[in-house]
mmCIF file of N, CA and C in Angstrom:
data_model
loop_
_atom_site.group_PDB
_atom_site.id
_atom_site.type_symbol
_atom_site.label_atom_id
_atom_site.label_comp_id
_atom_site.label_asym_id
_atom_site.label_seq_id
_atom_site.Cartn_x
_atom_site.Cartn_y
_atom_site.Cartn_z
ATOM 1 N N UNK A 1 16.758 2.832 16.381
ATOM 2 C CA UNK A 1 16.632 4.264 16.222
ATOM 3 C C UNK A 1 15.174 4.579 15.928
ATOM 4 N N UNK A 2 14.644 5.541 16.639
ATOM 5 C CA UNK A 2 13.258 5.954 16.463
ATOM 6 C C UNK A 2 13.216 7.183 15.569
ATOM 7 N N UNK A 3 12.361 7.143 14.550
ATOM 8 C CA UNK A 3 12.175 8.306 13.684
ATOM 9 C C UNK A 3 10.697 8.604 13.535
ATOM 10 N N UNK A 4 10.412 9.835 13.169
ATOM 11 C CA UNK A 4 9.044 10.259 12.921
ATOM 12 C C UNK A 4 8.938 10.642 11.448
ATOM 13 N N UNK A 5 8.047 9.970 10.742
ATOM 14 C CA UNK A 5 7.790 10.305 9.341
ATOM 15 C C UNK A 5 6.817 11.475 9.336
ATOM 16 N N UNK A 6 7.231 12.589 8.768
ATOM 17 C CA UNK A 6 6.450 13.817 8.848
ATOM 18 C C UNK A 6 5.458 13.972 7.706
ATOM 19 N N UNK A 7 5.929 13.749 6.477
ATOM 20 C CA UNK A 7 5.054 13.930 5.320
ATOM 21 C C UNK A 7 5.683 13.289 4.087
ATOM 22 N N UNK A 8 4.859 13.085 3.097
ATOM 23 C CA UNK A 8 5.330 12.587 1.808
ATOM 24 C C UNK A 8 5.054 13.682 0.789
ATOM 25 N N UNK A 9 6.118 14.209 0.195
ATOM 26 C CA UNK A 9 5.987 15.347 -0.712
ATOM 27 C C UNK A 9 5.933 14.959 -2.181
ATOM 28 N N UNK A 10 5.865 13.679 -2.469
ATOM 29 C CA UNK A 10 5.813 13.238 -3.862
ATOM 30 C C UNK A 10 4.493 13.687 -4.493
ATOM 31 N N UNK A 11 4.562 14.072 -5.751
ATOM 32 C CA UNK A 11 3.352 14.508 -6.459
ATOM 33 C C UNK A 11 2.332 13.377 -6.548
ATOM 34 N N UNK A 12 2.810 12.175 -6.826
ATOM 35 C CA UNK A 12 1.939 10.988 -6.887
ATOM 36 C C UNK A 12 2.603 9.883 -6.073
ATOM 37 N N UNK A 13 2.366 9.875 -4.747
ATOM 38 C CA UNK A 13 3.046 8.894 -3.893
ATOM 39 C C UNK A 13 2.666 7.462 -4.259
ATOM 40 N N UNK A 14 3.646 6.602 -4.282
ATOM 41 C CA UNK A 14 3.457 5.181 -4.575
ATOM 42 C C UNK A 14 3.194 4.458 -3.258
ATOM 43 N N UNK A 15 1.918 4.256 -2.946
ATOM 44 C CA UNK A 15 1.528 3.646 -1.666
ATOM 45 C C UNK A 15 2.152 2.273 -1.465
ATOM 46 N N UNK A 16 2.198 1.491 -2.506
ATOM 47 C CA UNK A 16 2.747 0.136 -2.395
ATOM 48 C C UNK A 16 4.231 0.172 -2.063
ATOM 49 N N UNK A 17 4.975 1.062 -2.719
ATOM 50 C CA UNK A 17 6.413 1.178 -2.456
ATOM 51 C C UNK A 17 6.679 1.711 -1.051
ATOM 52 N N UNK A 18 5.875 2.653 -0.598
ATOM 53 C CA UNK A 18 6.048 3.193 0.751
ATOM 54 C C UNK A 18 5.750 2.119 1.790
ATOM 55 N N UNK A 19 4.662 1.376 1.607
ATOM 56 C CA UNK A 19 4.308 0.308 2.551
ATOM 57 C C UNK A 19 5.392 -0.755 2.598
ATOM 58 N N UNK A 20 5.923 -1.116 1.451
ATOM 59 C CA UNK A 20 6.983 -2.126 1.403
ATOM 60 C C UNK A 20 8.236 -1.625 2.117
ATOM 61 N N UNK A 21 8.575 -0.359 1.920
ATOM 62 C CA UNK A 21 9.740 0.224 2.579
ATOM 63 C C UNK A 21 9.548 0.244 4.095
ATOM 64 N N UNK A 22 8.369 0.640 4.570
ATOM 65 C CA UNK A 22 8.100 0.664 6.009
ATOM 66 C C UNK A 22 8.193 -0.739 6.585
ATOM 67 N N UNK A 23 7.640 -1.715 5.876
ATOM 68 C CA UNK A 23 7.691 -3.099 6.332
ATOM 69 C C UNK A 23 9.134 -3.595 6.449
ATOM 70 N N UNK A 24 9.998 -3.178 5.518
ATOM 71 C CA UNK A 24 11.390 -3.635 5.511
ATOM 72 C C UNK A 24 12.251 -2.962 6.574
ATOM 73 N N UNK A 25 12.039 -1.668 6.830
ATOM 74 C CA UNK A 25 12.945 -0.970 7.745
ATOM 75 C C UNK A 25 12.447 -0.932 9.185
ATOM 76 N N UNK A 26 11.147 -1.051 9.406
ATOM 77 C CA UNK A 26 10.594 -0.926 10.756
ATOM 78 C C UNK A 26 10.466 -2.298 11.409
ATOM 79 N N UNK A 27 10.957 -2.399 12.603
ATOM 80 C CA UNK A 27 10.895 -3.663 13.321
ATOM 81 C C UNK A 27 9.483 -3.975 13.801
ATOM 82 N N UNK A 28 9.096 -5.230 13.695
ATOM 83 C CA UNK A 28 7.790 -5.669 14.176
ATOM 84 C C UNK A 28 6.618 -5.179 13.350
ATOM 85 N N UNK A 29 6.851 -4.831 12.114
ATOM 86 C CA UNK A 29 5.784 -4.321 11.248
ATOM 87 C C UNK A 29 5.472 -5.342 10.171
ATOM 88 N N UNK A 30 4.214 -5.767 10.127
ATOM 89 C CA UNK A 30 3.804 -6.684 9.064
ATOM 90 C C UNK A 30 3.191 -5.876 7.917
ATOM 91 N N UNK A 31 2.778 -6.545 6.873
ATOM 92 C CA UNK A 31 2.312 -5.840 5.672
ATOM 93 C C UNK A 31 1.032 -5.046 5.920
ATOM 94 N N UNK A 32 0.116 -5.563 6.722
ATOM 95 C CA UNK A 32 -1.133 -4.833 6.958
ATOM 96 C C UNK A 32 -0.894 -3.579 7.789
ATOM 97 N N UNK A 33 -0.026 -3.664 8.791
ATOM 98 C CA UNK A 33 0.313 -2.480 9.585
ATOM 99 C C UNK A 33 1.066 -1.464 8.726
ATOM 100 N N UNK A 34 1.950 -1.925 7.863
ATOM 101 C CA UNK A 34 2.692 -1.029 6.973
ATOM 102 C C UNK A 34 1.741 -0.282 6.041
ATOM 103 N N UNK A 35 0.727 -0.969 5.520
ATOM 104 C CA UNK A 35 -0.261 -0.308 4.655
ATOM 105 C C UNK A 35 -1.059 0.729 5.438
ATOM 106 N N UNK A 36 -1.411 0.395 6.671
ATOM 107 C CA UNK A 36 -2.164 1.330 7.506
ATOM 108 C C UNK A 36 -1.326 2.572 7.826
ATOM 109 N N UNK A 37 -0.057 2.372 8.172
ATOM 110 C CA UNK A 37 0.833 3.502 8.446
ATOM 111 C C UNK A 37 1.038 4.357 7.200
ATOM 112 N N UNK A 38 1.102 3.718 6.044
ATOM 113 C CA UNK A 38 1.233 4.454 4.781
ATOM 114 C C UNK A 38 0.020 5.334 4.546
ATOM 115 N N UNK A 39 -1.167 4.795 4.764
ATOM 116 C CA UNK A 39 -2.392 5.587 4.590
ATOM 117 C C UNK A 39 -2.415 6.783 5.535
ATOM 118 N N UNK A 40 -1.987 6.562 6.779
ATOM 119 C CA UNK A 40 -1.944 7.655 7.752
ATOM 120 C C UNK A 40 -0.974 8.735 7.290
ATOM 121 N N UNK A 41 0.194 8.331 6.819
ATOM 122 C CA UNK A 41 1.206 9.281 6.350
ATOM 123 C C UNK A 41 0.719 10.064 5.135
ATOM 124 N N UNK A 42 0.134 9.367 4.164
ATOM 125 C CA UNK A 42 -0.342 10.031 2.938
ATOM 126 C C UNK A 42 -1.482 11.005 3.259
ATOM 127 N N UNK A 43 -2.304 10.660 4.259
ATOM 128 C CA UNK A 43 -3.414 11.540 4.641
ATOM 129 C C UNK A 43 -2.961 12.788 5.382
ATOM 130 N N UNK A 44 -1.663 12.856 5.758
ATOM 131 C CA UNK A 44 -1.131 14.075 6.335
ATOM 132 C C UNK A 44 -0.749 14.009 7.798
ATOM 133 N N UNK A 45 -0.901 12.865 8.447
ATOM 134 C CA UNK A 45 -0.525 12.735 9.847
ATOM 135 C C UNK A 45 0.886 12.172 9.967
ATOM 136 N N UNK A 46 1.497 12.440 11.092
ATOM 137 C CA UNK A 46 2.853 11.942 11.334
ATOM 138 C C UNK A 46 2.805 10.512 11.853
ATOM 139 N N UNK A 47 3.861 9.751 11.566
ATOM 140 C CA UNK A 47 3.941 8.346 11.947
ATOM 141 C C UNK A 47 5.293 8.098 12.602
ATOM 142 N N UNK A 48 5.284 7.444 13.766
ATOM 143 C CA UNK A 48 6.522 7.068 14.450
ATOM 144 C C UNK A 48 6.847 5.616 14.149
ATOM 145 N N UNK A 49 8.103 5.346 13.773
ATOM 146 C CA UNK A 49 8.547 3.972 13.558
ATOM 147 C C UNK A 49 9.918 3.774 14.191
ATOM 148 N N UNK A 50 10.233 2.527 14.461
ATOM 149 C CA UNK A 50 11.528 2.129 15.000
ATOM 150 C C UNK A 50 12.305 1.450 13.882
ATOM 151 N N UNK A 51 13.455 2.013 13.508
ATOM 152 C CA UNK A 51 14.276 1.422 12.447
ATOM 153 C C UNK A 51 15.149 0.331 13.059
ATOM 154 N N UNK A 52 15.037 -0.871 12.514
ATOM 155 C CA UNK A 52 15.837 -1.984 13.022
ATOM 156 C C UNK A 52 16.849 -2.486 12.004
ATOM 157 N N UNK A 53 16.698 -2.075 10.761
ATOM 158 C CA UNK A 53 17.643 -2.511 9.726
ATOM 159 C C UNK A 53 18.767 -1.493 9.598
ATOM 160 N N UNK A 54 19.547 -1.609 8.560
ATOM 161 C CA UNK A 54 20.648 -0.692 8.288
ATOM 162 C C UNK A 54 20.107 0.737 8.159
ATOM 163 N N UNK A 55 20.544 1.627 9.034
ATOM 164 C CA UNK A 55 19.984 2.982 9.045
ATOM 165 C C UNK A 55 20.317 3.782 7.797
ATOM 166 N N UNK A 56 21.512 3.612 7.245
ATOM 167 C CA UNK A 56 21.859 4.397 6.060
ATOM 168 C C UNK A 56 20.992 4.010 4.863
ATOM 169 N N UNK A 57 20.714 2.729 4.702
ATOM 170 C CA UNK A 57 19.839 2.318 3.599
ATOM 171 C C UNK A 57 18.402 2.747 3.864
ATOM 172 N N UNK A 58 17.995 2.789 5.125
ATOM 173 C CA UNK A 58 16.645 3.256 5.463
ATOM 174 C C UNK A 58 16.489 4.732 5.105
ATOM 175 N N UNK A 59 17.484 5.553 5.454
ATOM 176 C CA UNK A 59 17.407 6.966 5.128
ATOM 177 C C UNK A 59 17.445 7.204 3.618
ATOM 178 N N UNK A 60 18.210 6.405 2.911
ATOM 179 C CA UNK A 60 18.266 6.496 1.449
ATOM 180 C C UNK A 60 16.887 6.175 0.850
ATOM 181 N N UNK A 61 16.229 5.136 1.376
ATOM 182 C CA UNK A 61 14.901 4.760 0.882
ATOM 183 C C UNK A 61 13.888 5.866 1.163
ATOM 184 N N UNK A 62 13.975 6.488 2.320
ATOM 185 C CA UNK A 62 13.064 7.587 2.654
ATOM 186 C C UNK A 62 13.248 8.770 1.708
ATOM 187 N N UNK A 63 14.496 9.116 1.427
ATOM 188 C CA UNK A 63 14.760 10.227 0.498
ATOM 189 C C UNK A 63 14.282 9.885 -0.912
ATOM 190 N N UNK A 64 14.481 8.645 -1.330
ATOM 191 C CA UNK A 64 14.074 8.233 -2.673
ATOM 192 C C UNK A 64 12.557 8.356 -2.850
ATOM 193 N N UNK A 65 11.799 8.047 -1.798
ATOM 194 C CA UNK A 65 10.340 8.135 -1.862
ATOM 195 C C UNK A 65 9.819 9.521 -1.487
ATOM 196 N N UNK A 66 10.735 10.480 -1.283
ATOM 197 C CA UNK A 66 10.406 11.876 -0.978
ATOM 198 C C UNK A 66 9.592 11.999 0.312
ATOM 199 N N UNK A 67 10.062 11.311 1.360
ATOM 200 C CA UNK A 67 9.409 11.338 2.660
ATOM 201 C C UNK A 67 10.279 12.148 3.617
ATOM 202 N N UNK A 68 9.676 13.170 4.220
ATOM 203 C CA UNK A 68 10.369 13.969 5.227
ATOM 204 C C UNK A 68 10.304 13.236 6.554
ATOM 205 N N UNK A 69 11.395 13.284 7.305
ATOM 206 C CA UNK A 69 11.448 12.572 8.583
ATOM 207 C C UNK A 69 12.227 13.378 9.597
ATOM 208 N N UNK A 70 12.060 13.002 10.855
ATOM 209 C CA UNK A 70 12.792 13.633 11.947
ATOM 210 C C UNK A 70 13.275 12.518 12.865
ATOM 211 N N UNK A 71 14.543 12.579 13.255
ATOM 212 C CA UNK A 71 15.109 11.571 14.153
ATOM 213 C C UNK A 71 14.691 11.941 15.578
ATOM 214 N N UNK A 72 14.068 10.982 16.243
ATOM 215 C CA UNK A 72 13.607 11.215 17.613
ATOM 216 C C UNK A 72 14.649 10.738 18.612
ATOM 217 N N UNK A 73 15.194 9.559 18.354
ATOM 218 C CA UNK A 73 16.139 8.956 19.303
ATOM 219 C C UNK A 73 17.210 8.197 18.588
#
């Protein structure tokens, strides 16, 4: 399933937790790419990822970190 991460609305986003979550739910993403995608998201740009793990737990993790997303496919 392809999703687009739109923004992070947390007052003080936890970059490490977001990067770890992206690394866990997105297929083919290593830690350095996850950190780079996190920086892009925190800076205000949208990020596309492919969810390869359990989708319900992925959506729960996104809500917990206060990340807005849109399902693309």
